[in-house]
Amino acid sequence: MKLTEKVAVITGGANGIGLAASELFAKEGAKVAMVDFDEVSGVEKASELRSQGLTVEFFQVDVSSEESVHAVMERIAAKWDGIDILINNAGITRDAMLHKLSSSDFKRVLDVNVNGVFYCTQAVVPYLVEKGKGKIINTSSVSGTYGNVGQTNYAAAKAAVIGMTKTWAKELGRKGINVNAVAPGFTETSMVASVPEKVIEQMIAMVPMQRLGKPKDIANAYLFLASDDSDYVNGTVLHVDGGIMM
Ligand code: CAA
Ligand code: NAI
């Protein structure tokens, strides 16, 4: 097992990619704090995973609320005597063409996808420093690296995630903390459910692997970056997108 006794915080862990990661990490021996806004799914999925003998607890929080984030990280660290891994996976979209994009939808996407990553990381870093070792994995996107029609807000946020990743890799490397990003391509979760069928078809046609990603494809990349196998990987953006853009 690759994560025996590690304490892993996975934001957005109650659905989609985060849920696949919660299951995979717990099967690899981690104690998983599934941190999510969605209480209904969080309570249900954490209990399902516990019934398989895995160590998974759900913590309800909105990552865009700084105070709540700090409080929840404190509870997790107190429960399991510290934190080793943070996966900043929670994210939302509010897609619209530029001329139709409201400033409130622009701000909300930045609040969750950028401020949320900042709050969670700032709250967790002291626990990683205490251990002298730690892993932070941020979730960017193919939209953040190449842009995407209808995603001014989301592309801005996911590009910002890359900027923060590289900055923190430089700041925290000397403290034994690796900071990396994963940039998934279009992946089969509820996030792509609202995308028009013809856009999905266009996207699949551009992928050399000729399919969408599956949540487990992305979770596997998180696992590599969270495990000791990647101890000398720092400040990288790992594209897990079937080669859609090269
Ligand atoms: N590429 C090229 N042209 C596109 C396009 C695309 N990806 N998407 C839309 N267009 C074109 C349409 O064909 C249309 O062209 P015409 O005016 O010539 O007919 C024009 O843009 C306007 O499109 P709509 O009629 O659909 O306009 P709308 O205002 O009703 O909807 C939209 C706009 C909300 C952006 C909608 O097109 C949409 O949802 N597009 C998909 C956006 C998308 O890809 N989101 C990704 C979600 S998954 C995710 O975010 C995960 C991740 O990290 C990748
Ligand atoms: P999803 O919608 O299935 O899951 C996102 C999770 O984040 C949900 O459980 C949701 O409740 C949670 N969440 C949303 N806002 C929150 C908040 N304010 N506080 C706490 N939790 C919140 O989406 P998916 O696809 O699993 O997305 C996971 C990450 O992967 C996101 O950062 C997304 O932007 C990114 N991504 C997804 C891609 C895709 O095609 N599905 C492609 C590239 C990146």
mmCIF file of C-alpha atoms and ligand atoms in Angstrom:
data_model
loop_
_atom_site.group_PDB
_atom_site.id
_atom_site.type_symbol
_atom_site.label_atom_id
_atom_site.label_comp_id
_atom_site.label_asym_id
_atom_site.label_seq_id
_atom_site.Cartn_x
_atom_site.Cartn_y
_atom_site.Cartn_z
ATOM 1 C CA MET A 1 0.000 0.000 0.000
ATOM 2 C CA LYS A 2 1.260 3.449 -0.927
ATOM 3 C CA LEU A 3 -0.358 5.667 1.722
ATOM 4 C CA THR A 4 -0.317 3.610 4.921
ATOM 5 C CA GLU A 5 -1.345 5.728 7.939
ATOM 6 C CA LYS A 6 -1.214 8.973 5.920
ATOM 7 C CA VAL A 7 -3.900 11.550 6.664
ATOM 8 C CA ALA A 8 -5.315 12.856 3.393
ATOM 9 C CA VAL A 9 -7.705 15.784 3.032
ATOM 10 C CA ILE A 10 -9.632 15.607 -0.249
ATOM 11 C CA THR A 11 -11.801 18.630 -1.020
ATOM 12 C CA GLY A 12 -14.777 17.959 -3.258
ATOM 13 C CA GLY A 13 -14.400 14.353 -2.083
ATOM 14 C CA ALA A 14 -18.101 13.518 -2.082
ATOM 15 C CA ASN A 15 -18.614 13.219 -5.863
ATOM 16 C CA GLY A 16 -16.898 12.635 -9.190
ATOM 17 C CA ILE A 17 -13.109 12.703 -9.266
ATOM 18 C CA GLY A 18 -12.808 13.487 -5.539
ATOM 19 C CA LEU A 19 -14.942 10.491 -4.640
ATOM 20 C CA ALA A 20 -12.809 8.188 -6.816
ATOM 21 C CA ALA A 21 -9.739 9.601 -5.054
ATOM 22 C CA SER A 22 -11.293 9.146 -1.591
ATOM 23 C CA GLU A 23 -11.886 5.457 -2.333
ATOM 24 C CA LEU A 24 -8.488 4.880 -3.947
ATOM 25 C CA PHE A 25 -6.556 6.664 -1.188
ATOM 26 C CA ALA A 26 -8.431 4.793 1.561
ATOM 27 C CA LYS A 27 -7.721 1.477 -0.210
ATOM 28 C CA GLU A 28 -4.043 2.465 -0.228
ATOM 29 C CA GLY A 29 -4.145 2.762 3.573
ATOM 30 C CA ALA A 30 -4.857 6.479 4.088
ATOM 31 C CA LYS A 31 -7.210 8.013 6.610
ATOM 32 C CA VAL A 32 -9.348 10.145 4.342
ATOM 33 C CA ALA A 33 -11.087 13.384 5.287
ATOM 34 C CA MET A 34 -13.718 13.854 2.607
ATOM 35 C CA VAL A 35 -14.282 17.623 2.725
ATOM 36 C CA ASP A 36 -17.253 18.806 0.696
ATOM 37 C CA PHE A 37 -20.183 21.186 0.523
ATOM 38 C CA ASP A 38 -22.587 18.368 -0.446
ATOM 39 C CA GLU A 39 -23.672 16.858 2.865
ATOM 40 C CA VAL A 40 -26.160 14.368 1.418
ATOM 41 C CA SER A 41 -23.664 12.630 -0.840
ATOM 42 C CA GLY A 42 -20.790 13.071 1.640
ATOM 43 C CA VAL A 43 -22.573 11.323 4.512
ATOM 44 C CA GLU A 44 -23.802 8.511 2.251
ATOM 45 C CA LYS A 45 -20.533 7.872 0.399
ATOM 46 C CA ALA A 46 -18.338 8.048 3.507
ATOM 47 C CA SER A 47 -20.572 5.535 5.239
ATOM 48 C CA GLU A 48 -20.499 3.232 2.173
ATOM 49 C CA LEU A 49 -16.692 3.319 2.165
ATOM 50 C CA ARG A 50 -16.518 2.693 5.930
ATOM 51 C CA SER A 51 -18.719 -0.380 5.448
ATOM 52 C CA GLN A 52 -15.918 -1.748 3.237
ATOM 53 C CA GLY A 53 -13.554 -1.408 6.222
ATOM 54 C CA LEU A 54 -11.959 1.840 4.982
ATOM 55 C CA THR A 55 -11.149 4.886 7.135
ATOM 56 C CA VAL A 56 -13.147 7.756 5.663
ATOM 57 C CA GLU A 57 -14.860 10.636 7.491
ATOM 58 C CA PHE A 58 -17.018 13.329 5.935
ATOM 59 C CA PHE A 59 -16.578 16.985 6.933
ATOM 60 C CA GLN A 60 -19.069 19.514 5.583
ATOM 61 C CA VAL A 61 -17.541 22.809 4.493
ATOM 62 C CA ASP A 62 -17.733 25.467 1.802
ATOM 63 C CA VAL A 63 -14.108 25.934 0.714
ATOM 64 C CA SER A 64 -14.808 29.566 -0.159
ATOM 65 C CA SER A 65 -15.471 30.355 3.501
ATOM 66 C CA GLU A 66 -12.075 31.114 5.054
ATOM 67 C CA GLU A 67 -13.143 30.751 8.697
ATOM 68 C CA SER A 68 -14.933 27.440 8.153
ATOM 69 C CA VAL A 69 -11.955 26.055 6.237
ATOM 70 C CA HIS A 70 -9.534 26.857 9.052
ATOM 71 C CA ALA A 71 -11.925 25.371 11.627
ATOM 72 C CA VAL A 72 -12.397 22.125 9.694
ATOM 73 C CA MET A 73 -8.671 21.589 9.086
ATOM 74 C CA GLU A 74 -8.097 22.061 12.827
ATOM 75 C CA ARG A 75 -10.719 19.387 13.589
ATOM 76 C CA ILE A 76 -9.164 16.949 11.097
ATOM 77 C CA ALA A 77 -5.638 17.476 12.424
ATOM 78 C CA ALA A 78 -6.838 17.042 16.022
ATOM 79 C CA LYS A 79 -8.715 13.837 15.141
ATOM 80 C CA TRP A 80 -5.836 12.108 13.368
ATOM 81 C CA ASP A 81 -2.810 13.835 14.862
ATOM 82 C CA GLY A 82 -1.844 15.982 11.869
ATOM 83 C CA ILE A 83 -2.272 16.077 8.107
ATOM 84 C CA ASP A 84 0.065 14.668 5.417
ATOM 85 C CA ILE A 85 -1.709 15.270 2.106
ATOM 86 C CA LEU A 86 -4.040 17.944 0.707
ATOM 87 C CA ILE A 87 -5.877 17.472 -2.587
ATOM 88 C CA ASN A 88 -7.440 20.781 -3.641
ATOM 89 C CA ASN A 89 -10.014 19.129 -5.889
ATOM 90 C CA ALA A 90 -13.296 21.011 -5.145
ATOM 91 C CA GLY A 91 -14.421 23.097 -8.090
ATOM 92 C CA ILE A 92 -17.410 24.507 -9.953
ATOM 93 C CA THR A 93 -18.312 25.872 -13.369
ATOM 94 C CA ARG A 94 -20.705 28.677 -14.353
ATOM 95 C CA ASP A 95 -20.297 28.592 -18.149
ATOM 96 C CA ALA A 96 -21.410 31.448 -20.429
ATOM 97 C CA MET A 97 -20.063 33.265 -23.471
ATOM 98 C CA LEU A 98 -18.164 36.436 -22.500
ATOM 99 C CA HIS A 99 -20.973 38.789 -23.528
ATOM 100 C CA LYS A 100 -23.482 36.901 -21.347
ATOM 101 C CA LEU A 101 -21.264 36.241 -18.313
ATOM 102 C CA SER A 102 -22.530 37.971 -15.164
ATOM 103 C CA SER A 103 -20.027 39.443 -12.751
ATOM 104 C CA SER A 104 -21.566 37.347 -9.954
ATOM 105 C CA ASP A 105 -20.869 34.121 -11.899
ATOM 106 C CA PHE A 106 -17.366 35.363 -12.662
ATOM 107 C CA LYS A 107 -16.730 36.035 -8.968
ATOM 108 C CA ARG A 108 -18.332 32.832 -7.647
ATOM 109 C CA VAL A 109 -16.091 30.636 -9.790
ATOM 110 C CA LEU A 110 -13.018 32.513 -8.578
ATOM 111 C CA ASP A 111 -14.243 32.362 -4.965
ATOM 112 C CA VAL A 112 -14.479 28.571 -5.014
ATOM 113 C CA ASN A 113 -11.766 27.587 -7.507
ATOM 114 C CA VAL A 114 -9.085 30.101 -6.501
ATOM 115 C CA ASN A 115 -9.853 31.508 -3.045
ATOM 116 C CA GLY A 116 -10.905 28.037 -1.873
ATOM 117 C CA VAL A 117 -7.541 26.576 -2.916
ATOM 118 C CA PHE A 118 -5.729 29.444 -1.172
ATOM 119 C CA TYR A 119 -7.717 29.075 2.086
ATOM 120 C CA CYS A 120 -7.326 25.284 2.242
ATOM 121 C CA THR A 121 -3.615 25.412 1.501
ATOM 122 C CA GLN A 122 -2.908 28.183 4.002
ATOM 123 C CA ALA A 123 -4.837 26.261 6.661
ATOM 124 C CA VAL A 124 -3.067 22.931 6.024
ATOM 125 C CA VAL A 125 0.546 24.002 5.450
ATOM 126 C CA PRO A 126 1.418 24.461 9.177
ATOM 127 C CA TYR A 127 0.507 20.789 9.788
ATOM 128 C CA LEU A 128 2.698 19.644 6.883
ATOM 129 C CA VAL A 129 5.602 21.810 8.081
ATOM 130 C CA GLU A 130 5.261 20.257 11.539
ATOM 131 C CA LYS A 131 5.841 16.819 9.978
ATOM 132 C CA GLY A 132 8.725 18.038 7.801
ATOM 133 C CA LYS A 133 7.088 16.356 4.799
ATOM 134 C CA GLY A 134 3.867 16.748 2.894
ATOM 135 C CA LYS A 135 2.095 16.697 -0.457
ATOM 136 C CA ILE A 136 -0.201 19.289 -1.960
ATOM 137 C CA ILE A 137 -1.974 18.521 -5.217
ATOM 138 C CA ASN A 138 -4.038 21.218 -6.925
ATOM 139 C CA THR A 139 -6.586 20.517 -9.641
ATOM 140 C CA SER A 140 -6.250 22.653 -12.751
ATOM 141 C CA SER A 141 -7.819 21.782 -16.113
ATOM 142 C CA VAL A 142 -7.244 21.612 -19.831
ATOM 143 C CA SER A 143 -9.316 24.841 -19.828
ATOM 144 C CA GLY A 144 -6.745 26.546 -17.589
ATOM 145 C CA THR A 145 -3.856 25.686 -19.872
ATOM 146 C CA TYR A 146 -5.462 26.170 -23.297
ATOM 147 C CA GLY A 147 -8.676 28.186 -22.676
ATOM 148 C CA ASN A 148 -12.182 27.011 -23.604
ATOM 149 C CA VAL A 149 -15.198 28.611 -25.290
ATOM 150 C CA GLY A 150 -17.722 29.687 -22.630
ATOM 151 C CA GLN A 151 -15.273 29.465 -19.722
ATOM 152 C CA THR A 152 -13.773 32.932 -19.106
ATOM 153 C CA ASN A 153 -14.193 32.569 -15.341
ATOM 154 C CA TYR A 154 -13.223 28.902 -15.080
ATOM 155 C CA ALA A 155 -10.182 29.187 -17.388
ATOM 156 C CA ALA A 156 -8.964 32.213 -15.397
ATOM 157 C CA ALA A 157 -9.362 30.271 -12.161
ATOM 158 C CA LYS A 158 -7.649 27.124 -13.418
ATOM 159 C CA ALA A 159 -4.729 29.162 -14.831
ATOM 160 C CA ALA A 160 -4.442 30.873 -11.431
ATOM 161 C CA VAL A 161 -4.210 27.427 -9.833
ATOM 162 C CA ILE A 162 -1.092 26.744 -11.925
ATOM 163 C CA GLY A 163 0.464 30.049 -10.837
ATOM 164 C CA MET A 164 -0.187 29.258 -7.175
ATOM 165 C CA THR A 165 1.164 25.707 -7.602
ATOM 166 C CA LYS A 166 4.493 26.916 -9.007
ATOM 167 C CA THR A 167 4.826 29.647 -6.390
ATOM 168 C CA TRP A 168 4.142 27.286 -3.491
ATOM 169 C CA ALA A 169 6.488 24.663 -4.978
ATOM 170 C CA LYS A 170 9.244 27.292 -4.760
ATOM 171 C CA GLU A 171 8.262 28.507 -1.279
ATOM 172 C CA LEU A 172 7.654 25.141 0.368
ATOM 173 C CA GLY A 173 10.170 22.784 -1.285
ATOM 174 C CA ARG A 174 12.792 23.583 1.350
ATOM 175 C CA LYS A 175 10.332 22.441 4.043
ATOM 176 C CA GLY A 176 9.944 18.994 2.463
ATOM 177 C CA ILE A 177 6.603 19.794 0.892
ATOM 178 C CA ASN A 178 5.910 18.931 -2.757
ATOM 179 C CA VAL A 179 3.324 21.032 -4.578
ATOM 180 C CA ASN A 180 2.063 19.860 -7.956
ATOM 181 C CA ALA A 181 -1.007 20.233 -10.151
ATOM 182 C CA VAL A 182 -3.039 17.793 -12.197
ATOM 183 C CA ALA A 183 -4.732 19.172 -15.314
ATOM 184 C CA PRO A 184 -7.515 16.781 -16.327
ATOM 185 C CA GLY A 185 -9.162 16.797 -19.727
ATOM 186 C CA PHE A 186 -12.924 16.303 -20.092
ATOM 187 C CA THR A 187 -13.815 13.634 -17.534
ATOM 188 C CA GLU A 188 -17.068 11.714 -16.985
ATOM 189 C CA THR A 189 -18.593 13.434 -13.946
ATOM 190 C CA SER A 190 -21.619 15.622 -13.276
ATOM 191 C CA MET A 191 -19.507 18.614 -14.308
ATOM 192 C CA VAL A 192 -19.631 17.627 -17.977
ATOM 193 C CA ALA A 193 -23.286 16.549 -17.818
ATOM 194 C CA SER A 194 -24.488 20.045 -18.783
ATOM 195 C CA VAL A 195 -22.150 20.364 -21.768
ATOM 196 C CA PRO A 196 -24.044 20.192 -25.091
ATOM 197 C CA GLU A 197 -23.710 16.792 -26.765
ATOM 198 C CA LYS A 198 -22.144 18.287 -29.905
ATOM 199 C CA VAL A 199 -19.376 19.947 -27.842
ATOM 200 C CA ILE A 200 -18.620 16.610 -26.143
ATOM 201 C CA GLU A 201 -18.437 14.905 -29.536
ATOM 202 C CA GLN A 202 -16.029 17.596 -30.777
ATOM 203 C CA MET A 203 -13.866 17.158 -27.681
ATOM 204 C CA ILE A 204 -13.716 13.358 -27.974
ATOM 205 C CA ALA A 205 -12.749 13.700 -31.634
ATOM 206 C CA MET A 206 -9.739 15.805 -30.544
ATOM 207 C CA VAL A 207 -8.502 13.233 -28.003
ATOM 208 C CA PRO A 208 -5.964 10.755 -29.420
ATOM 209 C CA MET A 209 -7.319 8.144 -26.960
ATOM 210 C CA GLN A 210 -10.806 8.807 -28.461
ATOM 211 C CA ARG A 211 -12.672 8.852 -25.137
ATOM 212 C CA LEU A 212 -13.432 11.033 -22.126
ATOM 213 C CA GLY A 213 -11.423 10.542 -18.951
ATOM 214 C CA LYS A 214 -12.820 8.473 -16.102
ATOM 215 C CA PRO A 215 -12.636 9.714 -12.490
ATOM 216 C CA LYS A 216 -10.231 6.867 -11.667
ATOM 217 C CA ASP A 217 -7.809 8.078 -14.403
ATOM 218 C CA ILE A 218 -7.446 11.345 -12.509
ATOM 219 C CA ALA A 219 -7.425 9.725 -9.059
ATOM 220 C CA ASN A 220 -4.475 7.559 -10.183
ATOM 221 C CA ALA A 221 -2.502 10.718 -10.983
ATOM 222 C CA TYR A 222 -3.382 12.186 -7.577
ATOM 223 C CA LEU A 223 -2.127 8.970 -5.982
ATOM 224 C CA PHE A 224 1.231 9.148 -7.736
ATOM 225 C CA LEU A 225 1.710 12.765 -6.652
ATOM 226 C CA ALA A 226 0.564 12.012 -3.077
ATOM 227 C CA SER A 227 2.836 8.986 -2.600
ATOM 228 C CA ASP A 228 6.569 8.717 -1.885
ATOM 229 C CA ASP A 229 7.013 7.670 -5.552
ATOM 230 C CA SER A 230 6.942 11.358 -6.490
ATOM 231 C CA ASP A 231 9.254 12.727 -3.772
ATOM 232 C CA TYR A 232 11.427 14.561 -6.340
ATOM 233 C CA VAL A 233 8.520 15.851 -8.461
ATOM 234 C CA ASN A 234 7.778 19.479 -7.577
ATOM 235 C CA GLY A 235 6.022 22.358 -9.343
ATOM 236 C CA THR A 236 4.868 20.240 -12.252
ATOM 237 C CA VAL A 237 1.533 20.225 -14.088
ATOM 238 C CA LEU A 238 0.609 16.647 -14.906
ATOM 239 C CA HIS A 239 -1.760 16.588 -17.890
ATOM 240 C CA VAL A 240 -4.191 13.677 -17.690
ATOM 241 C CA ASP A 241 -6.226 14.292 -20.809
ATOM 242 C CA GLY A 242 -5.613 11.473 -23.279
ATOM 243 C CA GLY A 243 -3.304 13.849 -25.158
ATOM 244 C CA ILE A 244 -6.044 16.319 -26.204
ATOM 245 C CA MET A 245 -3.567 19.205 -26.513
ATOM 246 C CA MET A 246 0.158 18.751 -26.990
HETATM 247 N N1 CAA B 1 -16.064 25.479 -29.739
HETATM 248 C C1 CAA B 1 -16.436 26.274 -30.747
HETATM 249 N N2 CAA B 1 -17.608 26.918 -30.793
HETATM 250 C C2 CAA B 1 -18.453 26.748 -29.760
HETATM 251 C C3 CAA B 1 -18.137 25.939 -28.661
HETATM 252 C C4 CAA B 1 -16.889 25.293 -28.692
HETATM 253 N N3 CAA B 1 -16.465 24.512 -27.683
HETATM 254 N N4 CAA B 1 -19.152 25.975 -27.779
HETATM 255 C C5 CAA B 1 -20.086 26.780 -28.330
HETATM 256 N N5 CAA B 1 -19.656 27.239 -29.519
HETATM 257 C C6 CAA B 1 -20.367 28.116 -30.446
HETATM 258 C C7 CAA B 1 -21.735 27.541 -30.799
HETATM 259 O O1 CAA B 1 -21.627 26.585 -31.833
HETATM 260 C C8 CAA B 1 -22.480 28.784 -31.241
HETATM 261 O O2 CAA B 1 -22.092 29.131 -32.543
HETATM 262 P P1 CAA B 1 -23.136 29.867 -33.514
HETATM 263 O O3 CAA B 1 -23.482 31.164 -32.841
HETATM 264 O O4 CAA B 1 -22.343 30.021 -34.779
HETATM 265 O O5 CAA B 1 -24.301 28.923 -33.624
HETATM 266 C C9 CAA B 1 -21.917 29.857 -30.296
HETATM 267 O O6 CAA B 1 -20.656 29.355 -29.829
HETATM 268 C C10 CAA B 1 -22.821 30.124 -29.125
HETATM 269 O O7 CAA B 1 -23.079 28.863 -28.472
HETATM 270 P P2 CAA B 1 -24.507 28.511 -27.849
HETATM 271 O O8 CAA B 1 -25.586 28.685 -28.867
HETATM 272 O O9 CAA B 1 -24.398 27.178 -27.166
HETATM 273 O O10 CAA B 1 -24.655 29.707 -26.800
HETATM 274 P P3 CAA B 1 -25.296 29.699 -25.389
HETATM 275 O O11 CAA B 1 -25.185 31.081 -24.870
HETATM 276 O O12 CAA B 1 -26.625 29.042 -25.406
HETATM 277 O O13 CAA B 1 -24.363 28.723 -24.516
HETATM 278 C C11 CAA B 1 -22.340 27.963 -23.553
HETATM 279 C C12 CAA B 1 -23.013 29.039 -24.392
HETATM 280 C C13 CAA B 1 -22.955 27.953 -22.140
HETATM 281 C C14 CAA B 1 -20.880 28.323 -23.451
HETATM 282 C C15 CAA B 1 -22.560 26.573 -24.193
HETATM 283 O O14 CAA B 1 -22.170 26.625 -25.535
HETATM 284 C C16 CAA B 1 -21.747 25.523 -23.506
HETATM 285 O O15 CAA B 1 -22.139 25.001 -22.449
HETATM 286 N N6 CAA B 1 -20.595 25.158 -24.081
HETATM 287 C C17 CAA B 1 -19.701 24.207 -23.476
HETATM 288 C C18 CAA B 1 -18.757 24.871 -22.513
HETATM 289 C C19 CAA B 1 -17.773 23.848 -22.026
HETATM 290 O O16 CAA B 1 -17.056 23.249 -22.805
HETATM 291 N N7 CAA B 1 -17.717 23.641 -20.688
HETATM 292 C C20 CAA B 1 -16.890 22.667 -20.126
HETATM 293 C C21 CAA B 1 -17.602 22.095 -18.893
HETATM 294 S S1 CAA B 1 -16.732 20.704 -18.212
HETATM 295 C C22 CAA B 1 -15.479 21.436 -17.411
HETATM 296 O O17 CAA B 1 -15.385 22.614 -17.219
HETATM 297 C C23 CAA B 1 -14.398 20.544 -16.929
HETATM 298 C C24 CAA B 1 -13.114 20.963 -17.485
HETATM 299 O O18 CAA B 1 -12.240 21.369 -16.732
HETATM 300 C C25 CAA B 1 -12.874 20.795 -18.925
HETATM 301 P P1 NAI B 2 -18.072 17.240 -9.537
HETATM 302 O O1 NAI B 2 -19.044 18.348 -9.711
HETATM 303 O O2 NAI B 2 -18.481 15.845 -9.801
HETATM 304 O O3 NAI B 2 -17.433 17.307 -8.084
HETATM 305 C C1 NAI B 2 -17.033 18.503 -7.508
HETATM 306 C C2 NAI B 2 -17.195 18.400 -6.016
HETATM 307 O O4 NAI B 2 -16.802 19.646 -5.428
HETATM 308 C C3 NAI B 2 -18.650 18.152 -5.590
HETATM 309 O O5 NAI B 2 -18.707 17.106 -4.650
HETATM 310 C C4 NAI B 2 -19.075 19.467 -5.000
HETATM 311 O O6 NAI B 2 -20.054 19.336 -3.967
HETATM 312 C C5 NAI B 2 -17.754 19.977 -4.448
HETATM 313 N N1 NAI B 2 -17.802 21.420 -4.250
HETATM 314 C C6 NAI B 2 -18.221 22.353 -5.129
HETATM 315 N N2 NAI B 2 -18.172 23.562 -4.579
HETATM 316 C C7 NAI B 2 -17.701 23.396 -3.315
HETATM 317 C C8 NAI B 2 -17.441 24.274 -2.261
HETATM 318 N N3 NAI B 2 -17.649 25.597 -2.374
HETATM 319 N N4 NAI B 2 -16.960 23.764 -1.106
HETATM 320 C C9 NAI B 2 -16.765 22.436 -0.969
HETATM 321 N N5 NAI B 2 -17.006 21.557 -1.940
HETATM 322 C C10 NAI B 2 -17.472 22.030 -3.104
HETATM 323 O O7 NAI B 2 -16.840 17.649 -10.466
HETATM 324 P P2 NAI B 2 -15.530 16.862 -10.863
HETATM 325 O O8 NAI B 2 -15.542 16.712 -12.307
HETATM 326 O O9 NAI B 2 -15.325 15.688 -9.999
HETATM 327 O O10 NAI B 2 -14.445 17.987 -10.521
HETATM 328 C C11 NAI B 2 -13.384 17.800 -9.601
HETATM 329 C C12 NAI B 2 -12.291 18.792 -9.967
HETATM 330 O O11 NAI B 2 -11.761 18.468 -11.247
HETATM 331 C C13 NAI B 2 -12.776 20.241 -10.071
HETATM 332 O O12 NAI B 2 -11.788 21.102 -9.550
HETATM 333 C C14 NAI B 2 -12.907 20.439 -11.559
HETATM 334 O O13 NAI B 2 -12.809 21.788 -11.904
HETATM 335 C C15 NAI B 2 -11.752 19.618 -12.060
HETATM 336 N N6 NAI B 2 -11.833 19.208 -13.439
HETATM 337 C C16 NAI B 2 -12.881 18.454 -13.888
HETATM 338 C C17 NAI B 2 -12.928 18.078 -15.211
HETATM 339 C C18 NAI B 2 -14.064 17.295 -15.778
HETATM 340 O O14 NAI B 2 -14.149 17.228 -17.016
HETATM 341 N N7 NAI B 2 -14.930 16.697 -14.986
HETATM 342 C C19 NAI B 2 -11.851 18.428 -16.152
HETATM 343 C C20 NAI B 2 -10.803 19.221 -15.560
HETATM 344 C C21 NAI B 2 -10.796 19.581 -14.257
#
